[in-house]
Coordinates of N, CA and C in Angstrom, one line a residue:
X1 N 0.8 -1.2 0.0 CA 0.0 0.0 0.0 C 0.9 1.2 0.0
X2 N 0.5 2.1 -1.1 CA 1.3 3.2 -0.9 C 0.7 4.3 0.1
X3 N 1.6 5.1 0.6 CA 1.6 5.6 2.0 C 1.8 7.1 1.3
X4 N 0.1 8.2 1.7 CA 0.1 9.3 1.0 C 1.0 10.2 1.7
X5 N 1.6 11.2 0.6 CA 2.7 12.2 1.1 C 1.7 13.4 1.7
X6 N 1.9 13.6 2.5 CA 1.5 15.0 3.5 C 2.2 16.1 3.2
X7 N 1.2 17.1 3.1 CA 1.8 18.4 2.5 C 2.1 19.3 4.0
X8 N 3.1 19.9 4.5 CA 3.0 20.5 5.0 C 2.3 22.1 5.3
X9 N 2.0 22.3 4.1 CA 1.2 24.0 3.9 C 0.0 23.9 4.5
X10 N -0.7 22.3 3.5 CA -2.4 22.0 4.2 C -2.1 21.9 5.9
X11 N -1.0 21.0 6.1 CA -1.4 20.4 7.3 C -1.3 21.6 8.2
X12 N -0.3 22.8 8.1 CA -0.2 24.1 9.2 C -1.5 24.7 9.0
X13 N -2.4 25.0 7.4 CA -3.1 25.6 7.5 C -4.3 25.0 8.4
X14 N -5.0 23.7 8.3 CA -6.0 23.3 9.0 C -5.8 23.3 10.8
X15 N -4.2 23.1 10.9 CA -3.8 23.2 12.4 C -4.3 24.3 13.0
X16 N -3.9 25.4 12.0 CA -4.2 27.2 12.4 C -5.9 27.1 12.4
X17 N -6.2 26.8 11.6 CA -8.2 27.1 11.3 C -8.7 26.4 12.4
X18 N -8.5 25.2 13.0 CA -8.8 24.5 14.2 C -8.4 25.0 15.4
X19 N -7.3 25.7 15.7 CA -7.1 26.7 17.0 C -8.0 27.6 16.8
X20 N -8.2 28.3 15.6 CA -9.4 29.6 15.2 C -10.6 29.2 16.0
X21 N -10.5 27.8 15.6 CA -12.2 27.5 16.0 C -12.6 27.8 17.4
X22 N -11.6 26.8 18.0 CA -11.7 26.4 19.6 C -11.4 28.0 20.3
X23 N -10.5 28.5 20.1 CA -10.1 30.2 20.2 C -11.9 30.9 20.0
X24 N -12.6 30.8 19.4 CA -13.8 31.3 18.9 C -15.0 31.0 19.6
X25 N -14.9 29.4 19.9 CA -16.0 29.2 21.0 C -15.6 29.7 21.9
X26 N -14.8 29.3 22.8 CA -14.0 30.4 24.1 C -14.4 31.7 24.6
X27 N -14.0 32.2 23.2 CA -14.3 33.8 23.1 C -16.0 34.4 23.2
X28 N -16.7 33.5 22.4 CA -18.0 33.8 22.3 C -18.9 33.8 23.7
X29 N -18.5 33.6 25.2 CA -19.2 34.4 26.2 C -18.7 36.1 26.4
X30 N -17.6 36.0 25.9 CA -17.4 37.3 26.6 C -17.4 38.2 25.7
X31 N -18.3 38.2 23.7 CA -18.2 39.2 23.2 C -19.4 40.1 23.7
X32 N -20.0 40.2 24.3 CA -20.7 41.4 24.9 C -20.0 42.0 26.1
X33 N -19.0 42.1 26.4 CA -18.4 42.7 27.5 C -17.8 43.8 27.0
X34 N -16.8 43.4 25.7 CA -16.1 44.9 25.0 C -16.4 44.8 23.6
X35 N -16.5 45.8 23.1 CA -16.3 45.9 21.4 C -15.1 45.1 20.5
X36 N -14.1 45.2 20.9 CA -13.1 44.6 20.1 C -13.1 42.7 20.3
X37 N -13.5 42.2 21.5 CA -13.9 41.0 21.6 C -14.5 40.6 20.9
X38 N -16.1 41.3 20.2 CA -16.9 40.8 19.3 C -16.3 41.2 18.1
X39 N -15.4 41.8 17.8 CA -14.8 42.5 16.5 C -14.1 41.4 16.3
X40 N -13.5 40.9 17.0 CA -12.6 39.8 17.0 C -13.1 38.9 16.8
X41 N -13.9 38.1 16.8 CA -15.0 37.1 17.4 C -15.4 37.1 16.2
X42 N -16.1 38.1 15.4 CA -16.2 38.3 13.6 C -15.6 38.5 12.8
X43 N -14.6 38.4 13.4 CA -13.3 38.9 12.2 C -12.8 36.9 11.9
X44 N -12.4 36.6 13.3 CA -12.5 35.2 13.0 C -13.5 34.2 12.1
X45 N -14.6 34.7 12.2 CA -15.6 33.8 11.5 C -16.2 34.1 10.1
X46 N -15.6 35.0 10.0 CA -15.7 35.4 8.4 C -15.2 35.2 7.4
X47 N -13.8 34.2 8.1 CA -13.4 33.7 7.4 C -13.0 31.7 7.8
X48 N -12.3 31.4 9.1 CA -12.1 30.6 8.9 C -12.7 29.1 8.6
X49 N -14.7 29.5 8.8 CA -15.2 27.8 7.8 C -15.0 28.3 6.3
X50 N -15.0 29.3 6.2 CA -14.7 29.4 4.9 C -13.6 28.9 4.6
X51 N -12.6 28.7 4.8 CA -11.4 28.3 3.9 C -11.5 27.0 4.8
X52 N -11.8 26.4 5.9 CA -11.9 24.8 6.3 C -12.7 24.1 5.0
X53 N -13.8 24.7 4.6 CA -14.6 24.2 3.4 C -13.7 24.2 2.2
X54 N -13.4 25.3 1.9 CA -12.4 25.5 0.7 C -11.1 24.1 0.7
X55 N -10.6 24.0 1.7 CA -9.5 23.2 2.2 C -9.9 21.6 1.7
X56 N -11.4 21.5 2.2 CA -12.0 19.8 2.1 C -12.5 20.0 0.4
X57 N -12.6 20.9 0.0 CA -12.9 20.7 -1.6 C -11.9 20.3 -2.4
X58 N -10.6 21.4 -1.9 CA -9.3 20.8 -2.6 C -9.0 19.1 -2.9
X59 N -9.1 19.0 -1.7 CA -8.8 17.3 -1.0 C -10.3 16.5 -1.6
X60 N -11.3 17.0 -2.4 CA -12.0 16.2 -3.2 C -11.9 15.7 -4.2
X61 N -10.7 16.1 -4.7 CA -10.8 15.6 -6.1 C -10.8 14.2 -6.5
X62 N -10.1 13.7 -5.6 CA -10.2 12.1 -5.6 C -11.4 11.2 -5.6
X63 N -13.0 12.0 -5.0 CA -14.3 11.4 -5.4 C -14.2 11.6 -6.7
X64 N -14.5 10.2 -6.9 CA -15.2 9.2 -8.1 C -16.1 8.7 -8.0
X65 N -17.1 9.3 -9.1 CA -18.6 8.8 -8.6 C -18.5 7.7 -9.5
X66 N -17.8 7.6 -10.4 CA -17.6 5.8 -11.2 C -17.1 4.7 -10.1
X67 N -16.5 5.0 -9.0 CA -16.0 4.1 -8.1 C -17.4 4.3 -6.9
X68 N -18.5 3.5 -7.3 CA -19.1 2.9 -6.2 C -19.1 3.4 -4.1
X69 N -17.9 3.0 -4.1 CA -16.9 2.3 -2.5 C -17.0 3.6 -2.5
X70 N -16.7 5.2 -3.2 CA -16.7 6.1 -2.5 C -17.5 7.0 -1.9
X71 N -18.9 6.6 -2.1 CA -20.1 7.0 -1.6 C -20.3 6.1 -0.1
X72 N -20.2 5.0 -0.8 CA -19.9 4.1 0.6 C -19.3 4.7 1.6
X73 N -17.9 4.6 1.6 CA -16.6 5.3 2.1 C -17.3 6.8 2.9
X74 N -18.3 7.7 1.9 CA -18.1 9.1 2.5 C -19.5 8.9 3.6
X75 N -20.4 8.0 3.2 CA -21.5 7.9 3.7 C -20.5 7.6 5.2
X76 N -19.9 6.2 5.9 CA -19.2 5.8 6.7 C -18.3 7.0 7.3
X77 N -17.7 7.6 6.7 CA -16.9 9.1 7.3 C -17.8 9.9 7.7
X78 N -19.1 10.0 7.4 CA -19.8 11.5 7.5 C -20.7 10.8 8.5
X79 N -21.6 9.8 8.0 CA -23.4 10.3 8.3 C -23.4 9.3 9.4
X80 N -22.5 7.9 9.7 CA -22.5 7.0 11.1 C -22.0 7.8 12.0
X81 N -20.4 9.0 12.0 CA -20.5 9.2 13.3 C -21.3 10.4 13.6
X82 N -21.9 11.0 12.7 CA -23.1 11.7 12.6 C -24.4 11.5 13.6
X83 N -24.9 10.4 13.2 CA -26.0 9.5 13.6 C -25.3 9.4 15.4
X84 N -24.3 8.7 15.5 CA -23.4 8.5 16.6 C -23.6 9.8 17.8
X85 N -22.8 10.7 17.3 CA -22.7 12.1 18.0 C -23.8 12.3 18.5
X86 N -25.4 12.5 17.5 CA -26.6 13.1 17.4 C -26.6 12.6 18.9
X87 N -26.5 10.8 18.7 CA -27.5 10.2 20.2 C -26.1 10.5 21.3
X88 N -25.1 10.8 21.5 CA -24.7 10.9 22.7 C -24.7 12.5 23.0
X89 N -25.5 13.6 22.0 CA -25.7 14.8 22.5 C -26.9 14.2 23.2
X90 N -27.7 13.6 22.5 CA -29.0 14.1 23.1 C -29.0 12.8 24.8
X91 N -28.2 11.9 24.3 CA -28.2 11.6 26.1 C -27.4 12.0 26.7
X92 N -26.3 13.4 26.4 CA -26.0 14.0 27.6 C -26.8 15.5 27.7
X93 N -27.7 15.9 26.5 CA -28.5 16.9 27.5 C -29.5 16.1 28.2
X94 N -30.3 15.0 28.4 CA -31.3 14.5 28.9 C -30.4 14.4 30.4
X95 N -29.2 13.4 30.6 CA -28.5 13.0 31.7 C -28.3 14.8 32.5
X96 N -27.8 15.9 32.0 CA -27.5 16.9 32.2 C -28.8 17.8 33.2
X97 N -30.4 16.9 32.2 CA -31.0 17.8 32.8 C -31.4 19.0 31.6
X98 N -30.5 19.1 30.3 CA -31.4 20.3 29.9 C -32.3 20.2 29.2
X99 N -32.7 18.7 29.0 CA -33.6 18.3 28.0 C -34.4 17.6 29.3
X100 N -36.0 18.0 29.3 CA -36.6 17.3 30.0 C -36.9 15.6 29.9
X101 N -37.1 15.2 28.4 CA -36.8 13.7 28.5 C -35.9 13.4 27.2
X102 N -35.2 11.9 27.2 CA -34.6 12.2 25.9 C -35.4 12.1 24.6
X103 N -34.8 13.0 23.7 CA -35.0 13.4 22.7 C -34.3 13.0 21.3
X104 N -34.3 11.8 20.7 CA -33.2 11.9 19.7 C -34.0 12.0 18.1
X105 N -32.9 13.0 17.8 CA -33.3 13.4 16.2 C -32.5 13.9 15.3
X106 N -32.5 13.3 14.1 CA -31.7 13.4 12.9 C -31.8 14.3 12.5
X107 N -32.8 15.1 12.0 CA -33.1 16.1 11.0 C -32.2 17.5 11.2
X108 N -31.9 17.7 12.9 CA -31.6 19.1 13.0 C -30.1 18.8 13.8
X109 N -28.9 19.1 13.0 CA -27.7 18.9 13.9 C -27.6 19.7 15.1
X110 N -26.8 18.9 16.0 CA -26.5 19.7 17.3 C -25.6 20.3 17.0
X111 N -25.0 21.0 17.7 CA -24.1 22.1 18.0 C -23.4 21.7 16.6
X112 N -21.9 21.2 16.7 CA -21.0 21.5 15.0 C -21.0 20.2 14.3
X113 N -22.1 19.6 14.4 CA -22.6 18.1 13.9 C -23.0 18.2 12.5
X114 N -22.8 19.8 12.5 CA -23.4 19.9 11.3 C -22.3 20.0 9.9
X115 N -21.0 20.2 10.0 CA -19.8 19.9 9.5 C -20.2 18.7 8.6
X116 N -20.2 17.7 9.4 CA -20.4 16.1 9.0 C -21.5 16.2 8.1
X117 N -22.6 16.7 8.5 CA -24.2 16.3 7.1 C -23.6 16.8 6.1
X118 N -22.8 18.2 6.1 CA -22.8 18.9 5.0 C -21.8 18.5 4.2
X119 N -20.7 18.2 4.8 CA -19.5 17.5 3.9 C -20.0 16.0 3.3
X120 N -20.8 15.5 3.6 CA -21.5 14.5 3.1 C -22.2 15.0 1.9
X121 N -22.7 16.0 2.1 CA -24.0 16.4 0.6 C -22.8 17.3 -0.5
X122 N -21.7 17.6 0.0 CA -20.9 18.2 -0.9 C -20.5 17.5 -1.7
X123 N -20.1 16.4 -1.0 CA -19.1 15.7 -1.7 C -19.9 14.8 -3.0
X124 N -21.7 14.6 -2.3 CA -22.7 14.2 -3.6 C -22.5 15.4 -4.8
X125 N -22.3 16.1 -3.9 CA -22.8 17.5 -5.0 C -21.8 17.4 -6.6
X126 N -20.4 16.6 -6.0 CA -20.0 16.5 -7.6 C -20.2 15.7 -8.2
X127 N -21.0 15.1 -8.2 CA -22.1 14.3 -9.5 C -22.4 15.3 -10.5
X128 N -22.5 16.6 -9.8 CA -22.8 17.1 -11.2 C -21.3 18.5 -11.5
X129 N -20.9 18.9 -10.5 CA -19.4 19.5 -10.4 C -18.8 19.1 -11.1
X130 N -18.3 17.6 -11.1 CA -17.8 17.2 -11.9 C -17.4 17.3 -13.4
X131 N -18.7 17.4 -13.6 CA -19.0 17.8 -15.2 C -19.0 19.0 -15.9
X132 N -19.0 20.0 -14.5 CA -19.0 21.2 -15.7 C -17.4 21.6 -15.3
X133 N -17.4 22.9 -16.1 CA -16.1 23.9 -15.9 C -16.2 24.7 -15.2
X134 N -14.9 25.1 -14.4 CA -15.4 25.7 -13.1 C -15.8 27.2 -13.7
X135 N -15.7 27.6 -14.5 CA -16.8 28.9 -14.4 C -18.4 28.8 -14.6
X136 N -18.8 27.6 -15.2 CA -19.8 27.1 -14.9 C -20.5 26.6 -13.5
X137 N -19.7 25.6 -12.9 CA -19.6 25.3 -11.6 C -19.9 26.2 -10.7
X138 N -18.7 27.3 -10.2 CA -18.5 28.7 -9.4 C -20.1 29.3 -9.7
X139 N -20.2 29.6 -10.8 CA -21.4 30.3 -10.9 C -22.8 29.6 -10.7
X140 N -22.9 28.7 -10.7 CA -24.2 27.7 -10.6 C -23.8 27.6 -8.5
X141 N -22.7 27.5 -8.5 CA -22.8 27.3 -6.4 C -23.2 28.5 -6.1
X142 N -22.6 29.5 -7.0 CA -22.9 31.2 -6.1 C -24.6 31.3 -6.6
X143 N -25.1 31.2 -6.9 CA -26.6 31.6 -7.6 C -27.5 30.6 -6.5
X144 N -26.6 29.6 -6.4 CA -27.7 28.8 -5.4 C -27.5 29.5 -4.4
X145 N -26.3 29.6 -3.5 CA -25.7 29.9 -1.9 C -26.6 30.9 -2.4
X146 N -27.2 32.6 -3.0 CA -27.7 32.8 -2.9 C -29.5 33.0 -3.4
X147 N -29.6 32.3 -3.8 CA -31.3 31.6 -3.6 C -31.9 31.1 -3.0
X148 N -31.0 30.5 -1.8 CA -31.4 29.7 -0.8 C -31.8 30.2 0.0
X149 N -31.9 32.1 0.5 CA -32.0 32.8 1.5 C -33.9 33.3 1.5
X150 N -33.8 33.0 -0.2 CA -35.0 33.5 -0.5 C -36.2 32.1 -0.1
X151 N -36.0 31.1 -0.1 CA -36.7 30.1 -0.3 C -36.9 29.6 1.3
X152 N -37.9 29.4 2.1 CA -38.0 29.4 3.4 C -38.3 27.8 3.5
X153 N -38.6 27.6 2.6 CA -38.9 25.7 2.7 C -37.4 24.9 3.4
X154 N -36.6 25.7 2.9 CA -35.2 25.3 3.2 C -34.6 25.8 4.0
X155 N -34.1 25.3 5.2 CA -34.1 26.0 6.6 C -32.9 25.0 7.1
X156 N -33.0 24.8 8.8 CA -32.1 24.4 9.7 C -32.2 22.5 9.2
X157 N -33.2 21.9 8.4 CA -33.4 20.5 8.7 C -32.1 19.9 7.7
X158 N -31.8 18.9 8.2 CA -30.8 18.4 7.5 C -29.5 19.4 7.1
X159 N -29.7 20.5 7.3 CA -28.4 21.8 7.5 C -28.7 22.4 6.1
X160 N -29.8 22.5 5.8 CA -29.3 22.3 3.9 C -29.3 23.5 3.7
X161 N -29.7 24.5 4.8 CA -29.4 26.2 4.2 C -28.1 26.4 4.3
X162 N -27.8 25.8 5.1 CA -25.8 26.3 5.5 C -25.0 25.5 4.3
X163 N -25.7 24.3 4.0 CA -25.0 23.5 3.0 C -24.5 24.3 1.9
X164 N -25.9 24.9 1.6 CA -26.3 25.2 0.2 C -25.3 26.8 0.0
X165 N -25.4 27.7 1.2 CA -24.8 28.9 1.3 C -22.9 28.3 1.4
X166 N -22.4 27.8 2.4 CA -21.1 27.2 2.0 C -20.9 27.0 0.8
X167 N -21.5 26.2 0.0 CA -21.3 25.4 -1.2 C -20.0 26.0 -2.2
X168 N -20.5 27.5 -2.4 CA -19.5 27.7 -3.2 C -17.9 28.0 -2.9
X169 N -17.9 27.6 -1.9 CA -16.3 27.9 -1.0 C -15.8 26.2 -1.6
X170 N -16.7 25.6 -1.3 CA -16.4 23.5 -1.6 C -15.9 23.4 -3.0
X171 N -16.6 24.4 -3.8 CA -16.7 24.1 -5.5 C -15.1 25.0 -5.5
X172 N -15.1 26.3 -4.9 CA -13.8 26.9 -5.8 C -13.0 25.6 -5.1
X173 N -12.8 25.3 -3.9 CA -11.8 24.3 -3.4 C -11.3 23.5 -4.1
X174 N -12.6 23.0 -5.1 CA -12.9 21.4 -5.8 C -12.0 21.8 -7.3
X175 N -12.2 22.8 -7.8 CA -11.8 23.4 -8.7 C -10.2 24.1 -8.4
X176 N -9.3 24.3 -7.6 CA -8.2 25.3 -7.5 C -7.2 24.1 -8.1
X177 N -6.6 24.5 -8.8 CA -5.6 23.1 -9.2 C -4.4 22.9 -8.3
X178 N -3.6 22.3 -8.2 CA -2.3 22.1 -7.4 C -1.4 23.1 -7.6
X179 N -1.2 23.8 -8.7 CA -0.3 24.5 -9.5 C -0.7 25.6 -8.9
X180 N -2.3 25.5 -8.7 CA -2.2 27.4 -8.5 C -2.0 27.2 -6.5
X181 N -2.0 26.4 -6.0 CA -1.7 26.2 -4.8 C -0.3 26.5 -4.8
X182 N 0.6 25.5 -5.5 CA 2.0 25.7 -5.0 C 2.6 27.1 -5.7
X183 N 1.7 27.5 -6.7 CA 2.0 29.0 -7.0 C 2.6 29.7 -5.6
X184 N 1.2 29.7 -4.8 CA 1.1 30.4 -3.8 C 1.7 30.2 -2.6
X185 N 2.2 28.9 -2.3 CA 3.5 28.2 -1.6 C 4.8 29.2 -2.0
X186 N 4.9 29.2 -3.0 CA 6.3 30.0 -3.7 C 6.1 31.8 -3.5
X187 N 5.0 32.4 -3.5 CA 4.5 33.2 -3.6 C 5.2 34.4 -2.0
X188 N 5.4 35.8 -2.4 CA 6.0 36.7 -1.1 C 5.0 37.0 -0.4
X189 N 3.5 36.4 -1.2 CA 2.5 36.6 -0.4 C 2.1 35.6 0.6
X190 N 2.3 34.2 0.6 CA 2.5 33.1 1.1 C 3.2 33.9 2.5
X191 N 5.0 34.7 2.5 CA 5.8 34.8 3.6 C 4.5 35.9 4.4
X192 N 4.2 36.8 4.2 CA 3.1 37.1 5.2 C 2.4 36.7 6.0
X193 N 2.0 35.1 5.9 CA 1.4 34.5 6.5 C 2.0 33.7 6.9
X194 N 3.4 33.1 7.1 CA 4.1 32.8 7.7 C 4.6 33.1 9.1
X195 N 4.8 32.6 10.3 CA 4.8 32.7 11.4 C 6.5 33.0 11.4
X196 N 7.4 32.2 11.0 CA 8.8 32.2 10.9 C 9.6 32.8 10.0

Protein backbone atom coordinates (compact mmCIF):
# COMPACT_ATOMS: atom_id res chain seq x y z
CA UNK A 1 0.00 0.00 0.00
CA UNK A 2 1.30 3.18 -0.93
CA UNK A 3 1.58 5.64 1.96
CA UNK A 4 0.10 9.27 1.01
CA UNK A 5 2.73 12.20 1.06
CA UNK A 6 1.50 15.02 3.46
CA UNK A 7 1.80 18.40 2.55
CA UNK A 8 3.02 20.48 5.01
CA UNK A 9 1.17 23.96 3.92
CA UNK A 10 -2.36 21.97 4.23
CA UNK A 11 -1.45 20.43 7.33
CA UNK A 12 -0.23 24.09 9.17
CA UNK A 13 -3.08 25.63 7.47
CA UNK A 14 -6.00 23.35 9.03
CA UNK A 15 -3.82 23.16 12.43
CA UNK A 16 -4.24 27.20 12.37
CA UNK A 17 -8.18 27.08 11.27
CA UNK A 18 -8.82 24.46 14.20
CA UNK A 19 -7.15 26.67 16.95
CA UNK A 20 -9.41 29.57 15.24
CA UNK A 21 -12.16 27.55 15.95
CA UNK A 22 -11.71 26.41 19.63
CA UNK A 23 -10.12 30.19 20.19
CA UNK A 24 -13.81 31.27 18.93
CA UNK A 25 -15.99 29.19 20.96
CA UNK A 26 -13.96 30.44 24.05
CA UNK A 27 -14.31 33.79 23.09
CA UNK A 28 -17.98 33.75 22.27
CA UNK A 29 -19.21 34.36 26.22
CA UNK A 30 -17.37 37.33 26.64
CA UNK A 31 -18.22 39.24 23.16
CA UNK A 32 -20.73 41.40 24.92
CA UNK A 33 -18.43 42.70 27.47
CA UNK A 34 -16.11 44.88 24.99
CA UNK A 35 -16.32 45.91 21.43
CA UNK A 36 -13.11 44.56 20.06
CA UNK A 37 -13.91 40.95 21.65
CA UNK A 38 -16.94 40.83 19.27
CA UNK A 39 -14.82 42.49 16.50
CA UNK A 40 -12.60 39.81 17.03
CA UNK A 41 -15.00 37.09 17.42
CA UNK A 42 -16.23 38.30 13.65
CA UNK A 43 -13.26 38.92 12.19
CA UNK A 44 -12.50 35.17 12.97
CA UNK A 45 -15.55 33.76 11.52
CA UNK A 46 -15.74 35.36 8.36
CA UNK A 47 -13.38 33.66 7.36
CA UNK A 48 -12.11 30.55 8.88
CA UNK A 49 -15.20 27.77 7.80
CA UNK A 50 -14.74 29.37 4.92
CA UNK A 51 -11.36 28.25 3.90
CA UNK A 52 -11.94 24.82 6.26
CA UNK A 53 -14.59 24.21 3.37
CA UNK A 54 -12.40 25.47 0.68
CA UNK A 55 -9.47 23.20 2.24
CA UNK A 56 -12.05 19.78 2.15
CA UNK A 57 -12.92 20.71 -1.64
CA UNK A 58 -9.33 20.77 -2.59
CA UNK A 59 -8.84 17.28 -0.99
CA UNK A 60 -12.04 16.15 -3.16
CA UNK A 61 -10.76 15.56 -6.12
CA UNK A 62 -10.24 12.10 -5.61
CA UNK A 63 -14.34 11.35 -5.41
CA UNK A 64 -15.20 9.23 -8.13
CA UNK A 65 -18.62 8.85 -8.62
CA UNK A 66 -17.60 5.82 -11.19
CA UNK A 67 -16.02 4.06 -8.05
CA UNK A 68 -19.11 2.92 -6.24
CA UNK A 69 -16.93 2.34 -2.46
CA UNK A 70 -16.74 6.06 -2.55
CA UNK A 71 -20.10 7.00 -1.58
CA UNK A 72 -19.95 4.09 0.64
CA UNK A 73 -16.59 5.32 2.05
CA UNK A 74 -18.06 9.13 2.46
CA UNK A 75 -21.53 7.91 3.69
CA UNK A 76 -19.24 5.85 6.74
CA UNK A 77 -16.86 9.12 7.26
CA UNK A 78 -19.77 11.45 7.46
CA UNK A 79 -23.36 10.33 8.31
CA UNK A 80 -22.46 7.04 11.12
CA UNK A 81 -20.49 9.20 13.28
CA UNK A 82 -23.12 11.72 12.59
CA UNK A 83 -25.99 9.51 13.64
CA UNK A 84 -23.44 8.54 16.56
CA UNK A 85 -22.72 12.14 18.01
CA UNK A 86 -26.62 13.06 17.36
CA UNK A 87 -27.48 10.16 20.23
CA UNK A 88 -24.69 10.89 22.67
CA UNK A 89 -25.75 14.83 22.49
CA UNK A 90 -28.96 14.10 23.08
CA UNK A 91 -28.20 11.57 26.07
CA UNK A 92 -25.97 13.98 27.62
CA UNK A 93 -28.51 16.89 27.48
CA UNK A 94 -31.29 14.48 28.90
CA UNK A 95 -28.51 12.97 31.70
CA UNK A 96 -27.47 16.85 32.23
CA UNK A 97 -30.99 17.82 32.79
CA UNK A 98 -31.36 20.34 29.89
CA UNK A 99 -33.56 18.32 28.00
CA UNK A 100 -36.63 17.26 29.99
CA UNK A 101 -36.82 13.70 28.46
CA UNK A 102 -34.58 12.20 25.86
CA UNK A 103 -35.03 13.36 22.71
CA UNK A 104 -33.24 11.85 19.75
CA UNK A 105 -33.34 13.38 16.24
CA UNK A 106 -31.65 13.44 12.90
CA UNK A 107 -33.10 16.11 11.01
CA UNK A 108 -31.60 19.06 13.02
CA UNK A 109 -27.71 18.87 13.86
CA UNK A 110 -26.47 19.67 17.34
CA UNK A 111 -24.07 22.14 18.00
CA UNK A 112 -20.98 21.51 15.01
CA UNK A 113 -22.61 18.10 13.87
CA UNK A 114 -23.38 19.86 11.29
CA UNK A 115 -19.75 19.94 9.46
CA UNK A 116 -20.38 16.07 8.96
CA UNK A 117 -24.18 16.30 7.11
CA UNK A 118 -22.78 18.93 4.97
CA UNK A 119 -19.48 17.51 3.85
CA UNK A 120 -21.45 14.49 3.07
CA UNK A 121 -23.95 16.44 0.64
CA UNK A 122 -20.86 18.20 -0.91
CA UNK A 123 -19.15 15.74 -1.73
CA UNK A 124 -22.66 14.21 -3.60
CA UNK A 125 -22.81 17.46 -5.05
CA UNK A 126 -19.96 16.46 -7.56
CA UNK A 127 -22.05 14.30 -9.51
CA UNK A 128 -22.80 17.14 -11.21
CA UNK A 129 -19.45 19.53 -10.38
CA UNK A 130 -17.80 17.15 -11.86
CA UNK A 131 -19.03 17.82 -15.17
CA UNK A 132 -18.97 21.17 -15.67
CA UNK A 133 -16.09 23.91 -15.88
CA UNK A 134 -15.39 25.70 -13.15
CA UNK A 135 -16.82 28.89 -14.41
CA UNK A 136 -19.83 27.09 -14.91
CA UNK A 137 -19.55 25.28 -11.60
CA UNK A 138 -18.47 28.71 -9.37
CA UNK A 139 -21.37 30.28 -10.89
CA UNK A 140 -24.16 27.69 -10.58
CA UNK A 141 -22.80 27.34 -6.37
CA UNK A 142 -22.85 31.20 -6.07
CA UNK A 143 -26.63 31.60 -7.55
CA UNK A 144 -27.68 28.81 -5.42
CA UNK A 145 -25.67 29.94 -1.93
CA UNK A 146 -27.75 32.77 -2.93
CA UNK A 147 -31.32 31.64 -3.63
CA UNK A 148 -31.40 29.68 -0.82
CA UNK A 149 -31.96 32.79 1.48
CA UNK A 150 -35.02 33.54 -0.53
CA UNK A 151 -36.72 30.12 -0.28
CA UNK A 152 -38.02 29.39 3.39
CA UNK A 153 -38.94 25.68 2.70
CA UNK A 154 -35.17 25.28 3.19
CA UNK A 155 -34.10 26.00 6.59
CA UNK A 156 -32.13 24.36 9.70
CA UNK A 157 -33.38 20.46 8.70
CA UNK A 158 -30.83 18.44 7.54
CA UNK A 159 -28.42 21.79 7.49
CA UNK A 160 -29.29 22.27 3.85
CA UNK A 161 -29.35 26.17 4.19
CA UNK A 162 -25.79 26.27 5.54
CA UNK A 163 -24.96 23.55 3.03
CA UNK A 164 -26.28 25.25 0.20
CA UNK A 165 -24.81 28.94 1.31
CA UNK A 166 -21.10 27.16 2.03
CA UNK A 167 -21.30 25.43 -1.19
CA UNK A 168 -19.47 27.67 -3.25
CA UNK A 169 -16.30 27.90 -0.96
CA UNK A 170 -16.37 23.49 -1.59
CA UNK A 171 -16.73 24.06 -5.47
CA UNK A 172 -13.83 26.93 -5.80
CA UNK A 173 -11.75 24.35 -3.41
CA UNK A 174 -12.92 21.40 -5.77
CA UNK A 175 -11.80 23.35 -8.69
CA UNK A 176 -8.22 25.29 -7.46
CA UNK A 177 -5.58 23.13 -9.19
CA UNK A 178 -2.27 22.10 -7.37
CA UNK A 179 -0.30 24.49 -9.51
CA UNK A 180 -2.15 27.44 -8.46
CA UNK A 181 -1.67 26.21 -4.80
CA UNK A 182 1.95 25.68 -5.02
CA UNK A 183 2.04 28.99 -6.96
CA UNK A 184 1.06 30.38 -3.82
CA UNK A 185 3.55 28.20 -1.58
CA UNK A 186 6.27 30.03 -3.69
CA UNK A 187 4.54 33.19 -3.60
CA UNK A 188 5.99 36.70 -1.08
CA UNK A 189 2.47 36.61 -0.35
CA UNK A 190 2.49 33.15 1.14
CA UNK A 191 5.79 34.77 3.59
CA UNK A 192 3.06 37.12 5.16
CA UNK A 193 1.36 34.49 6.45
CA UNK A 194 4.07 32.85 7.75
CA UNK A 195 4.85 32.72 11.44
CA UNK A 196 8.80 32.20 10.95
Amino acid sequence: MVEKKRDPFFDNAKFLLMVLVVFGHLLQPFIDQKDWYKDLYYTIYTFHMPAFIMISGFFAKSFDWKKGHQVVNSFRKCIIPYVFFQWVYSFFYWVTGTNDHFSFQLHVPNWSLWFLLSSFFWQLSLFFFHKWSPKVGISVSLALSLLVGYLPAIGRELTLQRTVVFLPFFVIGYYLSAETVEKFEKSTLKKGFSLG
